[in-house]
Amino acid sequence: MKKILCTVLSLVCAATAFSQSAREIMKQMLQYVESHEAEGICLTQTDSITKVHTGRKVFRDVQVYDDTVVYSWIETSVSTEKFYYNGKKHRRESDYSTEFDNYENDREWLYFADINEVWYKYRDLPNPPTMWLYLSGIYDVNPKAYRFKLVSETDDTWVISAKQKIITRHYAPTERMLYIVSKDDYRPINVKVYENYSIGKIKYYKVYDKKDFRFGVTDDELTFHIEDYPGVTVLDKTR
């Protein structure tokens, strides 16, 4: 009986230490991010969105005048963007455009690769974005609202999951997150944010995959240089 009791207590203590270890790693990771915030950040984010529709819908083929009735259908989309941020300047790159925002002088430059045009205009929004916009999934991890678990580890990294303790039926803004953290300095290597919720008859399944983190963004990386776009047409959109 004593052996069984000792075994149970050992397992409980081990599980507690395991959980505390994951929580401590997350704390150190957040401290690393906060200590490097003033240097600026660069990262790549891939958004995968799946919408599951329920309810009756008629799809009409106009060529053969034939109707198809379905009661559920799925829409999917995937997009990748690269972000650069440092205080009042930021830059966003996608497959279609590159955006430079300078909140110091309220200027915005938009480059469209498909038409080789640059639009120049004043900022629409008065306030610059914060670091939280680019590091959602890190800054919004409330220890009281999430359970942390050390899923696995290698010689160089930890893999930690964070699961929301209380999930509402209608809307769970961030239900689960998965982190890969460097053992060298606690910097984030990869962050995946999972969101599942329903609005009306549509169920949303979203994954925000953040990777290629780099702290230390130069002012030159955040400045629009017309010479980098030879032959481009510049259009004044300030009016």
C-alpha positions as a Python dict, from the first residue, in 0.01 Angstrom:
ca = {
    (1, 'M'): (0, 0, 0),
    (2, 'K'): (284, 234, 90),
    (3, 'K'): (453, 160, -243),
    (4, 'I'): (133, 239, -434),
    (5, 'L'): (87, 564, -240),
    (6, 'C'): (447, 667, -303),
    (7, 'T'): (408, 591, -674),
    (8, 'V'): (91, 801, -697),
    (9, 'L'): (255, 1092, -514),
    (10, 'S'): (558, 1071, -741),
    (11, 'L'): (337, 1088, -1049),
    (12, 'V'): (147, 1386, -911),
    (13, 'C'): (469, 1569, -829),
    (14, 'A'): (614, 1490, -1172),
    (15, 'A'): (301, 1615, -1348),
    (16, 'T'): (306, 1934, -1142),
    (17, 'A'): (672, 1997, -1222),
    (18, 'F'): (604, 1929, -1590),
    (19, 'S'): (324, 2188, -1596),
    (20, 'Q'): (528, 2446, -1404),
    (21, 'S'): (817, 2395, -1642),
    (22, 'A'): (600, 2477, -1944),
    (23, 'R'): (461, 2785, -1769),
    (24, 'E'): (811, 2904, -1679),
    (25, 'I'): (929, 2860, -2038),
    (26, 'M'): (638, 3072, -2160),
    (27, 'K'): (720, 3338, -1902),
    (28, 'Q'): (1082, 3349, -2018),
    (29, 'M'): (972, 3368, -2382),
    (30, 'L'): (750, 3668, -2311),
    (31, 'Q'): (1033, 3838, -2124),
    (32, 'Y'): (1261, 3783, -2424),
    (33, 'V'): (1007, 3942, -2660),
    (34, 'E'): (946, 4239, -2432),
    (35, 'S'): (1319, 4302, -2389),
    (36, 'H'): (1368, 4316, -2769),
    (37, 'E'): (1050, 4505, -2857),
    (38, 'A'): (1229, 4838, -2905),
    (39, 'E'): (1449, 4681, -3176),
    (40, 'G'): (1152, 4608, -3400),
    (41, 'I'): (1044, 4276, -3543),
    (42, 'C'): (1017, 4092, -3873),
    (43, 'L'): (806, 3778, -3920),
    (44, 'T'): (616, 3576, -4178),
    (45, 'Q'): (251, 3487, -4119),
    (46, 'T'): (37, 3238, -4311),
    (47, 'D'): (-339, 3253, -4255),
    (48, 'S'): (-544, 2942, -4333),
    (49, 'I'): (-920, 2991, -4312),
    (50, 'T'): (-1188, 2729, -4361),
    (51, 'K'): (-1557, 2823, -4360),
    (52, 'V'): (-1815, 2544, -4332),
    (53, 'H'): (-2160, 2658, -4440),
    (54, 'T'): (-2475, 2479, -4329),
    (55, 'G'): (-2822, 2532, -4469),
    (56, 'R'): (-2988, 2489, -4806),
    (57, 'K'): (-2832, 2655, -5110),
    (58, 'V'): (-2901, 2619, -5482),
    (59, 'F'): (-2613, 2631, -5732),
    (60, 'R'): (-2742, 2693, -6086),
    (61, 'D'): (-2555, 2589, -6400),
    (62, 'V'): (-2665, 2853, -6650),
    (63, 'Q'): (-2537, 2653, -6948),
    (64, 'V'): (-2753, 2345, -6896),
    (65, 'Y'): (-3018, 2510, -6675),
    (66, 'D'): (-2967, 2248, -6409),
    (67, 'D'): (-2990, 2318, -6036),
    (68, 'T'): (-2783, 2150, -5767),
    (69, 'V'): (-2914, 2169, -5412),
    (70, 'V'): (-2663, 2128, -5128),
    (71, 'Y'): (-2703, 2148, -4752),
    (72, 'S'): (-2341, 2216, -4660),
    (73, 'W'): (-2037, 2341, -4846),
    (74, 'I'): (-1682, 2447, -4762),
    (75, 'E'): (-1473, 2751, -4855),
    (76, 'T'): (-1098, 2761, -4794),
    (77, 'S'): (-836, 3031, -4835),
    (78, 'V'): (-463, 3057, -4764),
    (79, 'S'): (-257, 3377, -4768),
    (80, 'T'): (98, 3460, -4663),
    (81, 'E'): (236, 3800, -4566),
    (82, 'K'): (564, 3926, -4430),
    (83, 'F'): (564, 4201, -4167),
    (84, 'Y'): (829, 4449, -4057),
    (85, 'Y'): (757, 4671, -3759),
    (86, 'N'): (942, 4927, -3550),
    (87, 'G'): (750, 5188, -3357),
    (88, 'K'): (579, 5430, -3595),
    (89, 'K'): (687, 5258, -3916),
    (90, 'H'): (581, 4930, -4063),
    (91, 'R'): (598, 4738, -4387),
    (92, 'R'): (378, 4457, -4515),
    (93, 'E'): (455, 4233, -4812),
    (94, 'S'): (224, 3990, -4992),
    (95, 'D'): (220, 3821, -5331),
    (96, 'Y'): (26, 4116, -5473),
    (97, 'S'): (147, 4430, -5299),
    (98, 'T'): (398, 4594, -5068),
    (99, 'E'): (282, 4855, -4819),
    (100, 'F'): (501, 5110, -4640),
    (101, 'D'): (340, 5306, -4355),
    (102, 'N'): (510, 5597, -4183),
    (103, 'Y'): (307, 5735, -3893),
    (104, 'E'): (566, 6003, -3824),
    (105, 'N'): (456, 6203, -4128),
    (106, 'D'): (125, 6023, -4204),
    (107, 'R'): (250, 5893, -4540),
    (108, 'E'): (160, 5566, -4702),
    (109, 'W'): (314, 5401, -5009),
    (110, 'L'): (143, 5108, -5180),
    (111, 'Y'): (321, 4909, -5451),
    (112, 'F'): (114, 4675, -5671),
    (113, 'A'): (331, 4417, -5845),
    (114, 'D'): (74, 4303, -6104),
    (115, 'I'): (34, 4652, -6255),
    (116, 'N'): (375, 4794, -6151),
    (117, 'E'): (222, 5100, -5987),
    (118, 'V'): (293, 5288, -5665),
    (119, 'W'): (12, 5477, -5494),
    (120, 'Y'): (108, 5761, -5265),
    (121, 'K'): (-140, 5893, -5011),
    (122, 'Y'): (-193, 6014, -4657),
    (123, 'R'): (-262, 5773, -4375),
    (124, 'D'): (-627, 5684, -4316),
    (125, 'L'): (-575, 5582, -3954),
    (126, 'P'): (-435, 5833, -3704),
    (127, 'N'): (-261, 5589, -3469),
    (128, 'P'): (16, 5340, -3552),
    (129, 'P'): (-35, 4969, -3486),
    (130, 'T'): (118, 4822, -3174),
    (131, 'M'): (352, 4527, -3140),
    (132, 'W'): (51, 4327, -3015),
    (133, 'L'): (-95, 4325, -3367),
    (134, 'Y'): (205, 4130, -3496),
    (135, 'L'): (260, 3918, -3186),
    (136, 'S'): (-96, 3813, -3109),
    (137, 'G'): (-65, 3466, -2967),
    (138, 'I'): (222, 3583, -2747),
    (139, 'Y'): (107, 3901, -2576),
    (140, 'D'): (-248, 3775, -2525),
    (141, 'V'): (-152, 3452, -2344),
    (142, 'N'): (-312, 3506, -2004),
    (143, 'P'): (-172, 3246, -1758),
    (144, 'K'): (-505, 3245, -1575),
    (145, 'A'): (-700, 3163, -1890),
    (146, 'Y'): (-475, 2895, -2045),
    (147, 'R'): (-331, 2558, -1948),
    (148, 'F'): (26, 2504, -2065),
    (149, 'K'): (172, 2166, -2151),
    (150, 'L'): (518, 2064, -2260),
    (151, 'V'): (433, 1848, -2559),
    (152, 'S'): (783, 1748, -2667),
    (153, 'E'): (1140, 1872, -2687),
    (154, 'T'): (1460, 1834, -2884),
    (155, 'D'): (1816, 1927, -2801),
    (156, 'D'): (1745, 2281, -2925),
    (157, 'T'): (1374, 2351, -2874),
    (158, 'W'): (1065, 2301, -2660),
    (159, 'V'): (717, 2245, -2806),
    (160, 'I'): (447, 2385, -2578),
    (161, 'S'): (71, 2390, -2617),
    (162, 'A'): (-161, 2645, -2457),
    (163, 'K'): (-527, 2554, -2435),
    (164, 'Q'): (-805, 2783, -2324),
    (165, 'K'): (-958, 2676, -1993),
    (166, 'I'): (-1309, 2805, -2062),
    (167, 'I'): (-1445, 2795, -2417),
    (168, 'T'): (-1779, 2957, -2492),
    (169, 'R'): (-2006, 2773, -2732),
    (170, 'H'): (-2068, 3069, -2958),
    (171, 'Y'): (-1726, 3232, -2990),
    (172, 'A'): (-1381, 3128, -2872),
    (173, 'P'): (-1144, 3396, -3006),
    (174, 'T'): (-826, 3196, -2940),
    (175, 'E'): (-900, 2841, -2838),
    (176, 'R'): (-555, 2684, -2867),
    (177, 'M'): (-195, 2780, -2945),
    (178, 'L'): (123, 2586, -3018),
    (179, 'Y'): (473, 2722, -2959),
    (180, 'I'): (823, 2620, -3058),
    (181, 'V'): (1070, 2796, -2829),
    (182, 'S'): (1448, 2806, -2851),
    (183, 'K'): (1637, 2654, -2559),
    (184, 'D'): (1928, 2886, -2632),
    (185, 'D'): (1761, 3216, -2543),
    (186, 'Y'): (1384, 3151, -2511),
    (187, 'R'): (1305, 3330, -2837),
    (188, 'P'): (994, 3218, -3026),
    (189, 'I'): (1067, 3015, -3339),
    (190, 'N'): (714, 2928, -3443),
    (191, 'V'): (371, 3023, -3308),
    (192, 'K'): (44, 2875, -3431),
    (193, 'V'): (-286, 3026, -3320),
    (194, 'Y'): (-603, 2818, -3368),
    (195, 'E'): (-949, 2974, -3368),
    (196, 'N'): (-1275, 2780, -3398),
    (197, 'Y'): (-1611, 2952, -3368),
    (198, 'S'): (-1954, 2985, -3528),
    (199, 'I'): (-2149, 3284, -3652),
    (200, 'G'): (-2499, 3200, -3762),
    (201, 'K'): (-2485, 2900, -3992),
    (202, 'I'): (-2115, 2934, -4065),
    (203, 'K'): (-1839, 2757, -3873),
    (204, 'Y'): (-1494, 2913, -3892),
    (205, 'Y'): (-1169, 2721, -3854),
    (206, 'K'): (-865, 2950, -3862),
    (207, 'V'): (-493, 2890, -3822),
    (208, 'Y'): (-243, 3177, -3798),
    (209, 'D'): (108, 3041, -3849),
    (210, 'K'): (383, 3284, -3742),
    (211, 'K'): (746, 3202, -3815),
    (212, 'D'): (1084, 3341, -3929),
    (213, 'F'): (1099, 3574, -3628),
    (214, 'R'): (1376, 3830, -3637),
    (215, 'F'): (1427, 4103, -3381),
    (216, 'G'): (1617, 4407, -3503),
    (217, 'V'): (1466, 4595, -3799),
    (218, 'T'): (1656, 4880, -3959),
    (219, 'D'): (1500, 5211, -4062),
    (220, 'D'): (1612, 5141, -4420),
    (221, 'E'): (1398, 4826, -4430),
    (222, 'L'): (1095, 5035, -4338),
    (223, 'T'): (1155, 5318, -4586),
    (224, 'F'): (1018, 5326, -4939),
    (225, 'H'): (1290, 5374, -5203),
    (226, 'I'): (1163, 5451, -5552),
    (227, 'E'): (1490, 5327, -5706),
    (228, 'D'): (1405, 4974, -5590),
    (229, 'Y'): (1116, 4969, -5841),
    (230, 'P'): (1254, 5056, -6186),
    (231, 'G'): (997, 5161, -6445),
    (232, 'V'): (723, 5196, -6188),
    (233, 'T'): (435, 5441, -6236),
    (234, 'V'): (377, 5668, -5934),
    (235, 'L'): (21, 5790, -5878),
    (236, 'D'): (-69, 6061, -5629),
    (237, 'K'): (-376, 5944, -5434),
    (238, 'T'): (-370, 6221, -5175),
    (239, 'R'): (-674, 6393, -5322),
}
